[in-house]
Short mmCIF file of C-alpha atoms in Angstrom, two decimals:
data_model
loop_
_atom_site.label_atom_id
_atom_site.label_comp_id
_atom_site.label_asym_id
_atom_site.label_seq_id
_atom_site.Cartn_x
_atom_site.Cartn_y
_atom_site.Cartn_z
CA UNK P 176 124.20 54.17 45.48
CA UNK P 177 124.15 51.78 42.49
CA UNK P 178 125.04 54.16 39.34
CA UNK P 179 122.78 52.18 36.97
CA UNK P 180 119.56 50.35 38.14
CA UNK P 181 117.64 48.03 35.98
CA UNK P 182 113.66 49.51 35.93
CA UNK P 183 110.79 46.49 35.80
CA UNK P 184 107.11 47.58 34.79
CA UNK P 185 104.86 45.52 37.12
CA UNK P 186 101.20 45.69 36.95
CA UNK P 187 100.34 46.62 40.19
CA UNK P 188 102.12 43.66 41.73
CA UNK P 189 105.80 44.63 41.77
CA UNK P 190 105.22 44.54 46.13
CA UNK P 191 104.19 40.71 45.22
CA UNK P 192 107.41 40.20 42.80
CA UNK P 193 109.51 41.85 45.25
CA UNK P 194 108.98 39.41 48.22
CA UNK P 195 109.03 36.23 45.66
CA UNK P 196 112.89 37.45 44.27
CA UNK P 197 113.86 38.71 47.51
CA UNK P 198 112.62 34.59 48.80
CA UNK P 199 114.47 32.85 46.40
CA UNK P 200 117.79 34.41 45.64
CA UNK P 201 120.85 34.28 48.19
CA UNK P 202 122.16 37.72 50.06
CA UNK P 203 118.32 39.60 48.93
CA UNK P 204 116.22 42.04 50.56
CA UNK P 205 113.57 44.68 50.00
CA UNK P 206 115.56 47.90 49.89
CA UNK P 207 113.38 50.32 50.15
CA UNK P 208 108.84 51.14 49.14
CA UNK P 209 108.04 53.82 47.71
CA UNK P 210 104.56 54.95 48.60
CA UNK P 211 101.53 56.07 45.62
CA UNK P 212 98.30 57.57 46.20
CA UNK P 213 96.41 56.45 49.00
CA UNK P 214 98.88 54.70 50.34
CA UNK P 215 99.10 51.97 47.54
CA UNK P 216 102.90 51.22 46.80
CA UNK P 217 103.90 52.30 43.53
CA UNK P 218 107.46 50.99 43.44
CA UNK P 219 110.23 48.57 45.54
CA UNK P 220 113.55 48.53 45.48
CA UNK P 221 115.23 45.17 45.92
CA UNK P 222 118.74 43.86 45.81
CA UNK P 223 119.57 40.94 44.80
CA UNK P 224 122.82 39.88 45.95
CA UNK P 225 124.30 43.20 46.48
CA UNK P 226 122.94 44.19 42.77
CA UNK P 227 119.72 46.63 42.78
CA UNK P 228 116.67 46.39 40.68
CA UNK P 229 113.48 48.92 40.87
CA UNK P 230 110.22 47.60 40.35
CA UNK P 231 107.51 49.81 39.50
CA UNK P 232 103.36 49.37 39.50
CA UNK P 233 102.37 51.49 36.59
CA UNK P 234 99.79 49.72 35.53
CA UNK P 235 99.28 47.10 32.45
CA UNK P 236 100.87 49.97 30.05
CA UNK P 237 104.26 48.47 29.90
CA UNK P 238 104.93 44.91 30.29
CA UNK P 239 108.20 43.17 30.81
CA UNK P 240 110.36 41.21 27.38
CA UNK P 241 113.45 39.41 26.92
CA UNK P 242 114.61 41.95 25.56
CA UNK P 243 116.23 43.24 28.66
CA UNK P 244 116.63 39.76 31.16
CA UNK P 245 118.25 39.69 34.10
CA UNK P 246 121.69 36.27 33.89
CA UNK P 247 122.09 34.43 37.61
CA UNK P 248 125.51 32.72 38.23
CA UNK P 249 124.79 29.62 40.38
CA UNK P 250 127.27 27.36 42.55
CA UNK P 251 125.26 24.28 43.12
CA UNK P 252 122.49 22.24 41.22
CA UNK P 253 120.67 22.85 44.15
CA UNK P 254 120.59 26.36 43.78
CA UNK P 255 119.68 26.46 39.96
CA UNK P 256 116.92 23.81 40.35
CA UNK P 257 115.44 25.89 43.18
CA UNK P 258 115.70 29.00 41.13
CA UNK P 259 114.46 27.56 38.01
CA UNK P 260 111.52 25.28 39.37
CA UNK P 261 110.55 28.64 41.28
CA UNK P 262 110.75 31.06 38.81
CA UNK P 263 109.61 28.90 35.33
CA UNK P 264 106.66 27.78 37.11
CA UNK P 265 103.11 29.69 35.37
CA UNK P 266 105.84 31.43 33.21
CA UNK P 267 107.01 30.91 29.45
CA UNK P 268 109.95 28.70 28.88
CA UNK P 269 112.65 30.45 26.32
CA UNK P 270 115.47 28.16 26.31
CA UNK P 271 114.81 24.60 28.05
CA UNK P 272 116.84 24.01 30.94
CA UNK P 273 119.70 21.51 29.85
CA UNK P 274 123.47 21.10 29.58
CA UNK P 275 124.45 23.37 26.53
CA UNK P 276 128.55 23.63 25.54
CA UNK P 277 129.06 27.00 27.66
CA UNK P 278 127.64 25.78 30.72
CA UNK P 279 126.84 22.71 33.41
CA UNK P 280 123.45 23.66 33.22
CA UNK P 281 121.03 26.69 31.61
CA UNK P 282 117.87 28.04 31.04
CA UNK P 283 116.22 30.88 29.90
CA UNK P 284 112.37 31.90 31.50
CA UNK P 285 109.66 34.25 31.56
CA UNK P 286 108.78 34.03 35.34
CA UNK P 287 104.85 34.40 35.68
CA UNK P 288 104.92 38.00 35.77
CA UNK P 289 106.86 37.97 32.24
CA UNK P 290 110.27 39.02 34.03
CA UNK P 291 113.10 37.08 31.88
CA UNK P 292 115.89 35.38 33.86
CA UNK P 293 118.82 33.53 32.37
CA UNK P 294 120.16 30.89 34.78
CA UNK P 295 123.48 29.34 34.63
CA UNK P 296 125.40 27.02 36.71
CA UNK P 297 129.41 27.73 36.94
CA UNK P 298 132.17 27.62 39.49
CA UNK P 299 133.04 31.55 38.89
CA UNK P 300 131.26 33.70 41.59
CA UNK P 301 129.42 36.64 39.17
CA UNK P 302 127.11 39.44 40.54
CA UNK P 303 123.78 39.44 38.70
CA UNK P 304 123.91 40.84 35.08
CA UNK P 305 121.42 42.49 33.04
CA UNK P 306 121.26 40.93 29.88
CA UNK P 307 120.51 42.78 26.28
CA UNK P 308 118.87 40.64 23.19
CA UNK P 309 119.23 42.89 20.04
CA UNK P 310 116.31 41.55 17.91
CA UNK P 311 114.32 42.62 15.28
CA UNK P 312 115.70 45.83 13.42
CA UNK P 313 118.51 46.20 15.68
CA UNK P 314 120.04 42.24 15.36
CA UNK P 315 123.46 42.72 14.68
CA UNK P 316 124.21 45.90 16.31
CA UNK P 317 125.52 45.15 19.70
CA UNK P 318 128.95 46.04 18.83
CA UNK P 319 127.81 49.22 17.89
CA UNK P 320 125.56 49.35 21.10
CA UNK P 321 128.76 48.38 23.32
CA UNK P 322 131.06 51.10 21.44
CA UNK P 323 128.85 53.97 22.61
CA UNK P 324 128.12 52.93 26.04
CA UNK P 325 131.19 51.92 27.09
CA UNK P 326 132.47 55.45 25.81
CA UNK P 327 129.60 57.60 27.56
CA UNK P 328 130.02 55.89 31.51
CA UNK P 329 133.33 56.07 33.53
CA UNK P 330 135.09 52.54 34.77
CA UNK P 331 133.71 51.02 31.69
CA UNK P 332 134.60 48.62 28.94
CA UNK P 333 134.10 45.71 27.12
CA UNK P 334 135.17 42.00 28.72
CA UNK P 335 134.33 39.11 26.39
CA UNK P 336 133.19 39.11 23.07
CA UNK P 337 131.79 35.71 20.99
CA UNK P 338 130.42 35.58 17.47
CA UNK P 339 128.92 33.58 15.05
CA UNK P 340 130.90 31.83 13.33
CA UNK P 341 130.46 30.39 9.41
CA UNK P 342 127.44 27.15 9.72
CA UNK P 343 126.50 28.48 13.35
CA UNK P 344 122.92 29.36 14.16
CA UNK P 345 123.04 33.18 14.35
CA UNK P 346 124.22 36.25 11.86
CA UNK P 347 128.13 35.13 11.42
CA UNK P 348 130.18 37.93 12.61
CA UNK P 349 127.94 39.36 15.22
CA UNK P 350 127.78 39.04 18.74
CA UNK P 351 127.12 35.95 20.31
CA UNK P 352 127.67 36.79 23.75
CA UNK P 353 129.63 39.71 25.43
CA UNK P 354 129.88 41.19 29.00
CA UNK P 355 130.93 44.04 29.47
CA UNK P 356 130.98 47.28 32.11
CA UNK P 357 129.62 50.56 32.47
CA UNK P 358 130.77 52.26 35.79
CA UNK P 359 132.57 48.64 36.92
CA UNK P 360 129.24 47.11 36.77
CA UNK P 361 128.58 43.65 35.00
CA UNK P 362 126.28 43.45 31.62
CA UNK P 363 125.80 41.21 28.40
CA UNK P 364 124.56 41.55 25.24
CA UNK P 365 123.46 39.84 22.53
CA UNK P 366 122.75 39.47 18.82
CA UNK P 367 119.60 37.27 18.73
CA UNK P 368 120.65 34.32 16.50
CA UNK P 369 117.17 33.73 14.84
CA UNK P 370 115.04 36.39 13.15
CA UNK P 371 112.06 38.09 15.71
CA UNK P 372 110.68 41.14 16.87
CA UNK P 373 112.40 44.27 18.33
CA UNK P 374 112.24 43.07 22.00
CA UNK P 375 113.28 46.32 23.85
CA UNK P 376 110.43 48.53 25.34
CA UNK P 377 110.03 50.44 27.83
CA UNK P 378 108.62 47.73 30.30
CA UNK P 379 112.30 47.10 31.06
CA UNK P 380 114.66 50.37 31.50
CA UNK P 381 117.91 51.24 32.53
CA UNK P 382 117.93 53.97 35.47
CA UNK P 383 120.65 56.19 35.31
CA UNK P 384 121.57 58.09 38.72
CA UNK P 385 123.22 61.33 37.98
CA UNK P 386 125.41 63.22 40.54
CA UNK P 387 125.08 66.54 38.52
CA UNK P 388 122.99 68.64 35.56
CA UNK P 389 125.90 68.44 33.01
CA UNK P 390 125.86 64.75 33.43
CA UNK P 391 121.88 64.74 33.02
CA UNK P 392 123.13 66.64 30.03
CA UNK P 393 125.39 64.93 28.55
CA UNK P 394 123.83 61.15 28.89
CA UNK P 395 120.04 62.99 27.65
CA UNK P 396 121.61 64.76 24.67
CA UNK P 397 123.79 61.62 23.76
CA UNK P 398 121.64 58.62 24.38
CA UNK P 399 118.85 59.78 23.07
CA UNK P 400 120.61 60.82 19.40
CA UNK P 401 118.63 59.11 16.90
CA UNK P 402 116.34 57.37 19.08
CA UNK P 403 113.24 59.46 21.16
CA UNK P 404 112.75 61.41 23.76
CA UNK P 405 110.00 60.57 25.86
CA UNK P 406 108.68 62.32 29.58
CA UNK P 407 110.09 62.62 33.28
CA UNK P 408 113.72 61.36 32.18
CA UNK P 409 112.68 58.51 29.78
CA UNK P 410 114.03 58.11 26.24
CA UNK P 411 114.62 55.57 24.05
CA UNK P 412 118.18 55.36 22.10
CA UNK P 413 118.81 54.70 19.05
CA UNK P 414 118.56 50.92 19.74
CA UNK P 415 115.39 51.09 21.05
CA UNK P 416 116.80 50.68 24.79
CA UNK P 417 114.70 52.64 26.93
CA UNK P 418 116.96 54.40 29.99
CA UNK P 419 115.82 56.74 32.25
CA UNK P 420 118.38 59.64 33.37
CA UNK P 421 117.41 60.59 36.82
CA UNK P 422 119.43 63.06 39.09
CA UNK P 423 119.65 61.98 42.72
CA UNK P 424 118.66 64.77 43.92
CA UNK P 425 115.06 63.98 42.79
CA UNK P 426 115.33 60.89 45.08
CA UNK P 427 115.71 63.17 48.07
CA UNK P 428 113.14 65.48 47.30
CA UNK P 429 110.25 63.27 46.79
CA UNK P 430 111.25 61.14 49.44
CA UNK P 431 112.02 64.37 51.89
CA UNK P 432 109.72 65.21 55.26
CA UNK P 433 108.18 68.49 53.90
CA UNK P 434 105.30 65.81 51.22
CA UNK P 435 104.02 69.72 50.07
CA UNK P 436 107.56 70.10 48.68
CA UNK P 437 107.63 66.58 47.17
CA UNK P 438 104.58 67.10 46.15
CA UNK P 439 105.50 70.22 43.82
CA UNK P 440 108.53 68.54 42.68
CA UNK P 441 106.62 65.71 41.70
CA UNK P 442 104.32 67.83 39.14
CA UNK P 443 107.53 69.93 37.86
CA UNK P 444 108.84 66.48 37.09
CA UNK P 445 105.82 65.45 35.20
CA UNK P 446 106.08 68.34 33.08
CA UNK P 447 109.53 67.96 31.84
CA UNK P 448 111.28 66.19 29.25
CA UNK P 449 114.53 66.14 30.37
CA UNK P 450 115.05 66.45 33.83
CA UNK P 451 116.24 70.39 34.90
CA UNK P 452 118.01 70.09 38.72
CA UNK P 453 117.46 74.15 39.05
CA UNK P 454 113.65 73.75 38.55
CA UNK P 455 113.07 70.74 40.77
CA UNK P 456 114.82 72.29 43.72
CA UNK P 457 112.79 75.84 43.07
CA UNK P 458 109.64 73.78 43.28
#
């Protein structure tokens, strides 16, 4: 199981979303539906080359920024001119796709469901990365950001880092562009170069599978210092990133053959903050 799973809000048409990516991109499937109520389908699990992503219908509550995209390495111009005439089409163009200094080609879209993809065209064969813009109140503190997450996940640290330098169009001495790991999987991050909003909510998350209650623990009390802590797992840290810190054992039980079960563990879940393994398994 993928340790950390990015978390799309759809508005009831993550089923449509799912079979559009899952179309488009090399190596992609539908991994798994998750049933709702009356035998709607409130979420999908896809993977996109070998990289998972869980898209949820909850409704127009949440919607989808920039603030968390998703970067796709392509090999070929035809790949990134299918990708990008597929997925900027009804959208909102960010960046215009062009020839920039880091790369053959790139472009930055809102596909019509307001999902942000960053496309790129290089020779270097790269998994899918999620992709954070620190905007708003928080420009300028992705170092920070990258400090404590690389110290709270195992197999993690930081890759590449770029910053602005003096006459460049972005804060000079902040992050340009970084990857880095958490748990030997690929992310970026960025210091927005112009002034905007705060772009994180919780229409894009982070979902955090945790083996074990101390880890739940640990990654609640930690990640949510300074920021807020929300229902059924969610919180926001101190960067406004929303993650979600889920242990896997909840998977199993909702998803179980005895639905009376599920369906108890279900409404313990709703009534919790953070997320109590003892209590979801007495359900």
């Amino acid at each position: 199981m993928q340790k950390i799973q990015s978390f799309i809000w759809f508005n009831d048409n993550a089923e449509e979303a799912a079979k559009l990516y899952t179309s488009l991109y090399k190596n992609s499937h539908i991994v798994s539906t998750t049933p709702g109520p009356g035998g709607s389908v409130m979420g999908v699990t896809i993977s996109l080359n070998g990289i998972e992503i869980i898209l949820l219908n909850g409704g127009d509550y949440y919607k989808p920024t920039p603030g968390i995209s998703h970067t796709i390495y392509c090999n070929s111009e035809d790949e990134i001119n299918s990708l990008w005439g597929a997925l900027s089409a009804g959208g909102n163009i960010m960046m215009n796709f062009a020839d920039y200094p880091w790369a053959k080609k790139y472009g930055w879209t809102n596909d019509k469901y307001g999902v942000s993809w960053q496309f790129t065209l290089t020779d270097e064969i790269k998994p899918v990365a999620p992709s954070l813009l620190f905007a708003g109140n928080v420009q300028g503190r992705a170092q920070e950001a990258l400090n404590l997450y690389t110290s709270l996940f195992p197999d993690s640290k930081i890759n590449i880092v770029s910053r602005y330098e003096a006459g460049e169009n972005g804060p000079e001495g902040k992050i340009k562009f970084s990857s880095f790991s958490l748990c030997g999987q690929d992310f970026i991050a960025m210091d927005s170069g112009v002034p905007m909003d705060n772009l994180f909510t919780p229409g894009m998350s982070l979902f955090v599978n945790c083996e074990s209650q101390e880890e739940v623990d640990r990654l609640w009390d930690t990640l949510g210092e300074g920021g807020r802590f929300d229902r059924c797992g969610w919180l926001q840290d101190k960067f406004g990133v929303s993650w979600q810190i889920v242990p896997t054992i909840l998977g199993r039980l909702l998803g179980g053959q005895d639905k009376a079960r599920a369906g108890r563990a279900m409404q313990a879940m709703l009534g919790m903050g953070k997320l109590d393994i003892a209590v979801l398994e007495a359900a």
